[in-house]
XYZ file of C-alpha atoms in Angstrom:
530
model
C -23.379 104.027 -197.703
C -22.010 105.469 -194.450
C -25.444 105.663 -192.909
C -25.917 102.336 -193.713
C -22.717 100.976 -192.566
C -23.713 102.957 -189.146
C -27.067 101.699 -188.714
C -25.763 97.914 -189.444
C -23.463 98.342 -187.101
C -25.133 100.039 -184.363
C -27.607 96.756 -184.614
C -25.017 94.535 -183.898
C -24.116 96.391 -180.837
C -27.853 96.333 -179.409
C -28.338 92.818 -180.798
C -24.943 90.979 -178.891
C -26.268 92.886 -176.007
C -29.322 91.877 -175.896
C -28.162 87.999 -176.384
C -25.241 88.563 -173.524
C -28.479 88.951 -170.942
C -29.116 85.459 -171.127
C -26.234 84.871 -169.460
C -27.548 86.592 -166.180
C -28.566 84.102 -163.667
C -28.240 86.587 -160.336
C -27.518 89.851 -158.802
C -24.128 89.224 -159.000
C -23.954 88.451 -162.306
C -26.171 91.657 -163.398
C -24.238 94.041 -161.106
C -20.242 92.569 -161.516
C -20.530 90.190 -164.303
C -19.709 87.274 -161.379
C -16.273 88.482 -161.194
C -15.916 86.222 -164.310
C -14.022 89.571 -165.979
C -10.995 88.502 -167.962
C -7.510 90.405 -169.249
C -9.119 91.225 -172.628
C -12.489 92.191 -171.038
C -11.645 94.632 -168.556
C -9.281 96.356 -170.908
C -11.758 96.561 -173.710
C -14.218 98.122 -171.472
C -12.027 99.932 -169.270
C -10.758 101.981 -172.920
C -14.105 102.533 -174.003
C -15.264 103.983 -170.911
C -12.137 106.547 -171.226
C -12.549 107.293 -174.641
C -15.747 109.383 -174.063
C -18.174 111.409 -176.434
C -16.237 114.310 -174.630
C -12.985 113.197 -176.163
C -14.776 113.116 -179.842
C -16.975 115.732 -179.598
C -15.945 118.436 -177.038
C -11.971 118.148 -176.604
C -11.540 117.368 -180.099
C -13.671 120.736 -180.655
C -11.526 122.658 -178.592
C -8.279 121.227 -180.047
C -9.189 122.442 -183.249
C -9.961 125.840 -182.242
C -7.017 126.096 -179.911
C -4.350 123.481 -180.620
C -4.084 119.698 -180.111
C -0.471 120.162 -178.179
C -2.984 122.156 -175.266
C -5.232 119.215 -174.721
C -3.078 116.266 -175.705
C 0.429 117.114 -173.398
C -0.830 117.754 -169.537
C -4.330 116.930 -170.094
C -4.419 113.858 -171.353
C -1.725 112.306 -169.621
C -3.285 114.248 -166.260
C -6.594 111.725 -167.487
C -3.425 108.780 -167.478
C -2.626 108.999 -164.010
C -6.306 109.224 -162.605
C -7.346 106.074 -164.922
C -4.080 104.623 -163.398
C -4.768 105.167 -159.586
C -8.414 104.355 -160.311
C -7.594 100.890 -161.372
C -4.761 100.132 -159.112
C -5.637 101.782 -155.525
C -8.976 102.772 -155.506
C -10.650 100.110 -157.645
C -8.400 97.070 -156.538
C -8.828 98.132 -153.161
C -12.432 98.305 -152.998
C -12.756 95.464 -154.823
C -10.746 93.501 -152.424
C -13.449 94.426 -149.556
C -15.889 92.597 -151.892
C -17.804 96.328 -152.937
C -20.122 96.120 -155.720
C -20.980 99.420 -156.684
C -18.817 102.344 -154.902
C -21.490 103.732 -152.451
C -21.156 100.164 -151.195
C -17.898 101.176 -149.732
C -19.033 103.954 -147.844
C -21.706 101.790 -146.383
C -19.381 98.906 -145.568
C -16.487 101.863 -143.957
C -18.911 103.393 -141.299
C -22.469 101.761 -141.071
C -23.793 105.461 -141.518
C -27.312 105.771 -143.330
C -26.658 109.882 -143.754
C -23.061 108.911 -145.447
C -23.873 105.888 -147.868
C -26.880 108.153 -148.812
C -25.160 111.473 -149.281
C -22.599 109.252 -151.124
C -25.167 108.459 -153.537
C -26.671 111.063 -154.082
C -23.374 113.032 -155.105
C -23.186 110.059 -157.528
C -26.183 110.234 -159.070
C -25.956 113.834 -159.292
C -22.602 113.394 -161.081
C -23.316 110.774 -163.526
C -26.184 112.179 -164.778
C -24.337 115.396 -165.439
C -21.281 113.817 -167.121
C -23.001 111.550 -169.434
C -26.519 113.251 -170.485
C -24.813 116.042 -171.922
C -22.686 113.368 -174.283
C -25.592 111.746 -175.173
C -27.658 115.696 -176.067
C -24.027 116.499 -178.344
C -23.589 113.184 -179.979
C -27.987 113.295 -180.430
C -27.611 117.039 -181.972
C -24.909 116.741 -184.175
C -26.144 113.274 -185.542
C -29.478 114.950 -186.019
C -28.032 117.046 -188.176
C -25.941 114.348 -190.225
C -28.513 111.965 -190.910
C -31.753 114.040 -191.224
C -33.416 112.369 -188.608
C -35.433 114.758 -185.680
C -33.238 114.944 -182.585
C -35.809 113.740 -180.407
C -36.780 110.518 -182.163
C -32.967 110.128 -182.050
C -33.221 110.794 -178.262
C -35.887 108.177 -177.745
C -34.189 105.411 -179.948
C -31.063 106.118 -178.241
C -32.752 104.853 -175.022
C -34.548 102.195 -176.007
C -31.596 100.861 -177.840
C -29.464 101.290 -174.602
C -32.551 99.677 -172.488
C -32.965 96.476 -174.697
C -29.611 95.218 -173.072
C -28.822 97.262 -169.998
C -32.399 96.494 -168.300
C -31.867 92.784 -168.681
C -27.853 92.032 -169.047
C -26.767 94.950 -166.391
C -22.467 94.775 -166.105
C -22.427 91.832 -168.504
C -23.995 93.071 -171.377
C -22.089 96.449 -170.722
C -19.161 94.805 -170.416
C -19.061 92.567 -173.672
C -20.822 95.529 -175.784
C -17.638 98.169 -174.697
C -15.554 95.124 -175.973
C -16.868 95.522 -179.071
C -17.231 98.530 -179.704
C -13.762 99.606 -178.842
C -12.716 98.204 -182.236
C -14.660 100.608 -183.855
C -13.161 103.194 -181.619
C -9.695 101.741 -182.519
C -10.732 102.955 -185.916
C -10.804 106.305 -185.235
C -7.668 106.496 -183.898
C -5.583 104.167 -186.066
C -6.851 104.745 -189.375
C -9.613 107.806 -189.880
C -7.237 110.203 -187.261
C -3.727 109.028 -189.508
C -5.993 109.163 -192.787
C -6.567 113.382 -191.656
C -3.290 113.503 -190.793
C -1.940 112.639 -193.930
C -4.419 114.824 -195.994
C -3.288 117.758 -193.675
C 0.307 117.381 -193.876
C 2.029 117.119 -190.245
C 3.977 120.046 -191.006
C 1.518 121.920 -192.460
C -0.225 121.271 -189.061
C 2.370 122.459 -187.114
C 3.187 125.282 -189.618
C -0.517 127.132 -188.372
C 1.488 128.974 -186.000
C 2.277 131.310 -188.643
C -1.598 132.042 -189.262
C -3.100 131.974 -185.857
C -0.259 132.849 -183.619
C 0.809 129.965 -180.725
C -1.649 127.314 -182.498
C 1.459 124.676 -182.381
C 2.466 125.211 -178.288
C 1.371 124.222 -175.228
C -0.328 127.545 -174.689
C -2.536 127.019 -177.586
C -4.136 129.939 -179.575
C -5.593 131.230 -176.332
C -2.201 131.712 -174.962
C -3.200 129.410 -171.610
C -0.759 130.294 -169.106
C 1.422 127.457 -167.357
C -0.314 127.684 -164.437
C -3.493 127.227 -166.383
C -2.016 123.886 -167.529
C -0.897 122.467 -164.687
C -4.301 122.901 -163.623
C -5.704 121.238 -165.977
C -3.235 118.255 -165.083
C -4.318 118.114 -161.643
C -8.327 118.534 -162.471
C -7.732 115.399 -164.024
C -6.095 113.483 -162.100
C -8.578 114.102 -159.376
C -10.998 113.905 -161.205
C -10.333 110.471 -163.328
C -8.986 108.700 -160.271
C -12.593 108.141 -158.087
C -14.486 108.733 -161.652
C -17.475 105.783 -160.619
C -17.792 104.816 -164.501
C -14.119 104.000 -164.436
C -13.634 102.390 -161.033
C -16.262 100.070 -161.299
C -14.693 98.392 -164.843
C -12.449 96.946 -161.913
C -15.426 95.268 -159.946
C -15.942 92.452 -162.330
C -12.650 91.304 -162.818
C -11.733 87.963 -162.552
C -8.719 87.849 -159.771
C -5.749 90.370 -158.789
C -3.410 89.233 -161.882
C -6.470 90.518 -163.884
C -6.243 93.834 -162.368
C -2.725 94.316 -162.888
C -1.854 93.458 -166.709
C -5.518 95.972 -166.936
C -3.257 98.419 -164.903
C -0.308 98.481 -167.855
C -2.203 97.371 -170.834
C -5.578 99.613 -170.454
C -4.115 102.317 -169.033
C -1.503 102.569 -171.810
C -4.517 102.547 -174.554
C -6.188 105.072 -172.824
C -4.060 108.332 -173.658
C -2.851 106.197 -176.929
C -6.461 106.797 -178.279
C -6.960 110.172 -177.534
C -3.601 111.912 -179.110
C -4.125 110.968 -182.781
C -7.365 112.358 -182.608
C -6.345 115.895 -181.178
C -3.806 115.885 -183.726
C -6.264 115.303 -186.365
C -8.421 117.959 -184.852
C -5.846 120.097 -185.667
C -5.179 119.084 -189.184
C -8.956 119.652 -189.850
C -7.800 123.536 -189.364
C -5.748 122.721 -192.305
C -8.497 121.289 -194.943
C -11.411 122.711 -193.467
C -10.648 126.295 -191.209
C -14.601 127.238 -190.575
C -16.384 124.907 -189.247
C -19.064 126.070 -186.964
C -19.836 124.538 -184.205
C -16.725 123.359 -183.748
C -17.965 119.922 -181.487
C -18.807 118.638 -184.895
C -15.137 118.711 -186.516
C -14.383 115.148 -186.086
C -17.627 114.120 -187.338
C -16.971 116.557 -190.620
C -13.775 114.929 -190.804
C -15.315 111.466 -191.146
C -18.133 112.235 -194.070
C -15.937 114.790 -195.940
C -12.197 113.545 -195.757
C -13.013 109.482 -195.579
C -14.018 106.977 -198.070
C -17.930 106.427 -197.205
C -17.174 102.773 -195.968
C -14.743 104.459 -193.362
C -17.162 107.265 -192.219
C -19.798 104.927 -191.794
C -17.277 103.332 -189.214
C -16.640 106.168 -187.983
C -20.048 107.456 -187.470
C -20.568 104.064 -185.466
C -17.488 105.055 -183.483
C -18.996 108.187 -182.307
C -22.343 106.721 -181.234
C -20.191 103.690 -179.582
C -18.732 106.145 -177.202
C -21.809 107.734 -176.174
C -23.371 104.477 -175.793
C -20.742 103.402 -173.472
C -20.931 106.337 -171.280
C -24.468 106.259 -171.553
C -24.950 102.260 -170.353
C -22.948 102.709 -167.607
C -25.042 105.820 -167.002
C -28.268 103.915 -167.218
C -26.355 100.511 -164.837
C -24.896 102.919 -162.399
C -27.316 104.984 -161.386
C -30.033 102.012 -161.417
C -27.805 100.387 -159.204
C -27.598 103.697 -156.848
C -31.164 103.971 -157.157
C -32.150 100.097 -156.202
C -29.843 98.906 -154.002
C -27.402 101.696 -152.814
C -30.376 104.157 -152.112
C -33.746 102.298 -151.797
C -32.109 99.795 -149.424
C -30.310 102.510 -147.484
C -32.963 104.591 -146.423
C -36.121 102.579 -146.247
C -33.680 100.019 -144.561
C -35.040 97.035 -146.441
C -32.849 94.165 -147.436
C -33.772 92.578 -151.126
C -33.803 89.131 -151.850
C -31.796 88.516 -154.988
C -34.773 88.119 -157.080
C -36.181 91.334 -155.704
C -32.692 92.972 -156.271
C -32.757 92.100 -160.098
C -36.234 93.440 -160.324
C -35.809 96.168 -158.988
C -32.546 97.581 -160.494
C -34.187 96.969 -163.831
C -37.344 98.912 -162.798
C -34.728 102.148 -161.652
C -33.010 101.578 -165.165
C -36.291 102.135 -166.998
C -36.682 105.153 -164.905
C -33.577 106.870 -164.997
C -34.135 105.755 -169.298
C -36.874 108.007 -169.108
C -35.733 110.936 -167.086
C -32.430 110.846 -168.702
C -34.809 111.146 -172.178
C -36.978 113.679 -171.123
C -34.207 115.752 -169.770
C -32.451 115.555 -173.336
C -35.108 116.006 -175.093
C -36.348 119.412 -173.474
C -32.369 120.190 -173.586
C -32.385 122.864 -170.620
C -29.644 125.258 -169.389
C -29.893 123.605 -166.171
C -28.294 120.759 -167.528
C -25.412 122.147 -169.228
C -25.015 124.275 -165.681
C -25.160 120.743 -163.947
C -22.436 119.170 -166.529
C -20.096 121.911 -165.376
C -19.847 120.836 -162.002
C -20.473 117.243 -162.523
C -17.457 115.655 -162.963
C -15.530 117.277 -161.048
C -18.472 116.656 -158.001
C -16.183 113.127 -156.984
C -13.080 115.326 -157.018
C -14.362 117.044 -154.191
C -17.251 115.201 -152.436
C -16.021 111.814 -152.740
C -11.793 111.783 -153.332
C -10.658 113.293 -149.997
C -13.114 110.530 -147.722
C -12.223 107.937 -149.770
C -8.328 108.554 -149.288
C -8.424 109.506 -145.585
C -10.717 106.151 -145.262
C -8.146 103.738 -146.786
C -5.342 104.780 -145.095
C -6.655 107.137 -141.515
C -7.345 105.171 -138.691
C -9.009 108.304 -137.367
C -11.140 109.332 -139.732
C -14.816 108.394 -138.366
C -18.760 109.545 -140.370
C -18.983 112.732 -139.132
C -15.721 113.715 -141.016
C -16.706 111.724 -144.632
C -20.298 113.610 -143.666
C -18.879 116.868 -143.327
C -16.118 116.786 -146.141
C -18.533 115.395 -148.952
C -21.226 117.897 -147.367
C -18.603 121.187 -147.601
C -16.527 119.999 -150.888
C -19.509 119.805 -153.147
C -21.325 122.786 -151.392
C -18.119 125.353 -151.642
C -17.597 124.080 -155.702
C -20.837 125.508 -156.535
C -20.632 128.380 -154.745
C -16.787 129.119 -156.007
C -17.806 128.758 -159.180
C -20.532 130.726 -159.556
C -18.783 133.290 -157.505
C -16.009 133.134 -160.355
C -18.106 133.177 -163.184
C -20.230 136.154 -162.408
C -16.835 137.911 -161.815
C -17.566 138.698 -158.017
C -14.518 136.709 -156.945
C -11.225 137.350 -159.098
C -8.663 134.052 -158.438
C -5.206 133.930 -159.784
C -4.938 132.166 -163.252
C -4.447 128.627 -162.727
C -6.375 128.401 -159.551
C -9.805 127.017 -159.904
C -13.130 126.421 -158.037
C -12.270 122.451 -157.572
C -8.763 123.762 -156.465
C -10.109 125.653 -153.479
C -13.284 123.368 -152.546
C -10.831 120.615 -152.311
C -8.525 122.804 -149.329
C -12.085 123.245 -147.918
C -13.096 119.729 -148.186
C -9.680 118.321 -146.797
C -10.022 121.469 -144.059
C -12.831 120.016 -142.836
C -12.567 116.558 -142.628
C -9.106 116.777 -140.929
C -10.767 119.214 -138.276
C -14.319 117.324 -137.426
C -11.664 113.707 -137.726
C -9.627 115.848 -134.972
C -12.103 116.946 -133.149
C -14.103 113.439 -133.037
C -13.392 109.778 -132.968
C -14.411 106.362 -134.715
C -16.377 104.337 -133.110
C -15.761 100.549 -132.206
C -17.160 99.287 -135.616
C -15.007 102.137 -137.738
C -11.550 100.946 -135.900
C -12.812 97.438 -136.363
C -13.500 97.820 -139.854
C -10.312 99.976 -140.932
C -8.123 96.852 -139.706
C -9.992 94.577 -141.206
C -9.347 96.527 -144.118
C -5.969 97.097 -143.407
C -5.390 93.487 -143.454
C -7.376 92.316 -146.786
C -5.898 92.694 -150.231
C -6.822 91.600 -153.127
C -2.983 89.508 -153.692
C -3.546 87.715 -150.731
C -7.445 87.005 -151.810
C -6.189 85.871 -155.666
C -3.223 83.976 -153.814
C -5.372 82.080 -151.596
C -7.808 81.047 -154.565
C -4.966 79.774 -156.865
C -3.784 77.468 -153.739
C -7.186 76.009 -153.927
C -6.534 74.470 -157.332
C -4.601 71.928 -158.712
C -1.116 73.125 -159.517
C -1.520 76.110 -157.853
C 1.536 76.963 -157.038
C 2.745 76.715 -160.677
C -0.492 79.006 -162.522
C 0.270 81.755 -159.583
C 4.304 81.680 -161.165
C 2.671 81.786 -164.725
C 0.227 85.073 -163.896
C 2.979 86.153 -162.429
C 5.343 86.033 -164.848
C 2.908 87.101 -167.704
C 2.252 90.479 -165.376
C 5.895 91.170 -165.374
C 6.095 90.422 -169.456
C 3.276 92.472 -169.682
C 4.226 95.512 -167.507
C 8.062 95.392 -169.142
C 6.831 95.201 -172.990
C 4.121 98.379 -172.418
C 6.922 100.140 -170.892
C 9.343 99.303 -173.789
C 6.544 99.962 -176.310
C 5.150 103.327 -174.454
C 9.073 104.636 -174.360
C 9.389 103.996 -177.935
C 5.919 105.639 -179.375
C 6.077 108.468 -176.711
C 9.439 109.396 -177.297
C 8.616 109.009 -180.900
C 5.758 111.156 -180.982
C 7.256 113.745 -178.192
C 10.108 114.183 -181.436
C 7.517 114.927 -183.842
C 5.584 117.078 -181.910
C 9.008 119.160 -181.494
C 8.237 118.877 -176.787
């Protein structure tokens, strides 16, 4: 029955998706849904997004070996803040200079082939690295579940994703995350308490006494808190110019949009991700030995769940990776069509020819992205180490110093994304094999992102902007996406009167999350005994 209920429900996901292409007309509908984005929309998608395979798979993995408190104090709330600043200051400004992918930013700051290119290409690079290695976890341990060969799971996986990504782009993505996030709201508000409840909260927290610091913020491994508050900065960094999570903001309808997404998605987004550490942990409680560990959540679901609620649950699981791996597939078709092809051959596409050909780079990312699972090679999990983290360092400090330096000029965003990315790798490997010992806390992204900084505040010193950069930075200095929504609502009749109304729902909407968030955290922060 729980197979079944997961198969039914995985063909409702392709089949809305494939419907919601009809509703692309142009470009700008495939790549930013027309800015027709609504309150419900961009929260629903913006929470799927952020609940990742990582979070049901991998962290949930680690938090039953380890601890939930480890994972679901600093860490997750670290993941708060970035999805926070992503929404509010990098998305909403980027948004407001009418971007519609991020690399179009770059492109519209300096006029610089080298830098919109390099841009990309640290995006690409990134993407494919964060979300392939979901999609080869979620394929391997659903192999396993449901008897079915990993690599005809691999291949269905992509044609499933391609039957609405290829033709409905943002929008299909878009409406899809919406509904899957219900099934992902599943997870954490009745399968996570369900565990819970079979485990015994204090019997959860009582595991101290058999594997010593279980219930602390050290965890089992005894993490140091310097160790932690790296983990709180990682991140932040890294969650804050994250491309999948900046680009929810892109199709959203006006400025009021973007701000009740700013309290309402960004409180679901940690929300979802604690009850399912927790009931990590409580696995350690009914079931002590699972091996590999990535799979707990999943044993979880078919062993401590009626079979109606696992097959929901199983359809949970392959609704995260499915979101991750869409905006994989639209993201890096985008890069590849417009961002990349346009950049260097220096070829502008008519819209027709821009539809075309973002649907042709789709297929083919589809089918490298498939291949590359399929033949499941060590480069790839040595990519996915540095891949997230690759916008921390190649993309955060140019981004920053280009919103609010009037200095900062190509050569600098050239340099920095050049240096940041190139000293990660090599501090990490130089880590790893044990050549260079660092103080605990302090990490490879930690010290590429002093040399990335270091070197774009020298070569920004040492240079200047040209006449288009210092143009550009005041026009951008002067646009904002209030003044943008404000002048829209004046347009229409009544105006005056709908801006008070968004207004005043923004302020009811911001006031009752905090109320509500003050009230569950401080809640929860009693049970867990912080």
């Amino acid at each position: 029955m729980a197979i079944a209920i997961f198969i039914i429900v995985l063909i409702i996901y392709i089949f809305v998706g494939a419907v919601v292409s009809k509703f692309v007309k142009n470009s700008d509908d495939f790549y930013t849904m027309g800015g027709k984005g609504s309150t419900i929309l961009i929260v629903s998608t913006l929470a799927a997004t952020f609940l990742s395979a990582t979070t049901l798979l991998g962290i949930a993995g680690q938090s039953y070996t380890e601890g939930p408190l480890v994972y679901s104090t600093l860490g997750s709330f670290g993941s708060w803040i970035g999805t926070l600043l992503a929404v509010v200051y990098i998305g909403r400004k980027m948004k407001a200079l009418d971007c519609t992918t991020m690399p179009d930013f770059f492109e519209k700051r300096f006029k610089s082939k080298w830098v919109s290119v390099v841009a990309t290409i640290i995006m690409i690079i990134g993407l494919i690295g964060y979300g392939v290695v979901q999609f080869i976890g979620a394929g391997l341990v659903l192999s396993e579940i449901i008897d079915i060969r990993f690599e005809l799971i691999m291949v269905l996986f992509t044609i499933a994703l391609l039957a609405f990504t290829a033709f409905g782009g943002m929008y299909s993505v878009v409406i899809t995350d919406t509904i899957m996030l219900f099934t992902m709201l599943a997870i954490t508000f009745i399968i996570a308490p369900m565990i819970i409840g079979q485990a015994g909260f204090d019997q959860i927290k009582n595991l101290s006494e058999t594997i010593p610091g279980y219930w602390t913020l050290a965890g089992a491994e005894d993490r140091s808190i310097g160790w932690s508050i790296s983990q709180f900065l990682v991140w932040i960094l890294f969650f804050t110019c994250m491309p999948a999570l900046v680009s929810r903001v892109f199709p959203a309808k006006n400025d009021f949009v973007i701000l009740k997404v700013a309290s309402i998605g960004v409180f679901f987004a940690p929300l979802m991700q604690i009850p399912i550490f927790i009931a990590a942990g409580g696995m350690q409680v009914l079931a002590p030995n699972i091996t590999p560990t990535d799979n707990v959540m999943v044993f979880g679901f078919m062993e401590f769940t009626p079979p109606a609620i696992a097959g929901i649950g199983l359809a949970a699981l392959m609704a995260t990776v499915l979101s991750t791996a869409s905006t994989l597939f639209v993201l890096v078709g985008f890069a590849l069509s417009r961002d990349l092809y346009e950049r260097i051959f220096e070829k502008k596409l008519t819209d027709r020819q821009s539809l075309l050909y973002a649907r042709i780079a789709q297929i083919i990312v589809a089918a490298v992205v498939c291949l590359i699972a399929i033949m499941q090679p060590s480069a790839i999990y040595w990519i996915s180490i540095y891949a997230g983290s690759f916008f921390a360092v190649g993309w955060l400090p140019t981004i920053i110093a280009s919103f609010e330096w009037r200095r900062m000029n190509s050569k600098a965003a050239l340099s920095s994304m050049i240096i940041g990315v190139t000293t990660f790798v090599i501090f990490g490997e130089l880590i790893r094999r044990g050549v260079m010992p660092v103080p605990e806390g302090i990490d490879e992204l930690m010290l590429a992102l002093v040399f990335s900084v270091g070197s774009l505040i020298i070569i920004a010193l040492l240079t200047k902007p040209n006449t288009y950069e210092l143009q550009y930075f005041t026009k951008m200095k002067q646009t904002s996406m209030a003044k943008i929504t404000i002048k829209e609502f004046q347009k229409k009749p009544n105006g005056l009167a709908l801006i008070k109304k968004q207004y005043r729902q923004v302020i009811l909407s911001a006031v009752a999350i905090t109320l509500i968030s003050v009230a569950i955290w401080g809640y929860l922060f009693v049970q867990l005994g912080l």
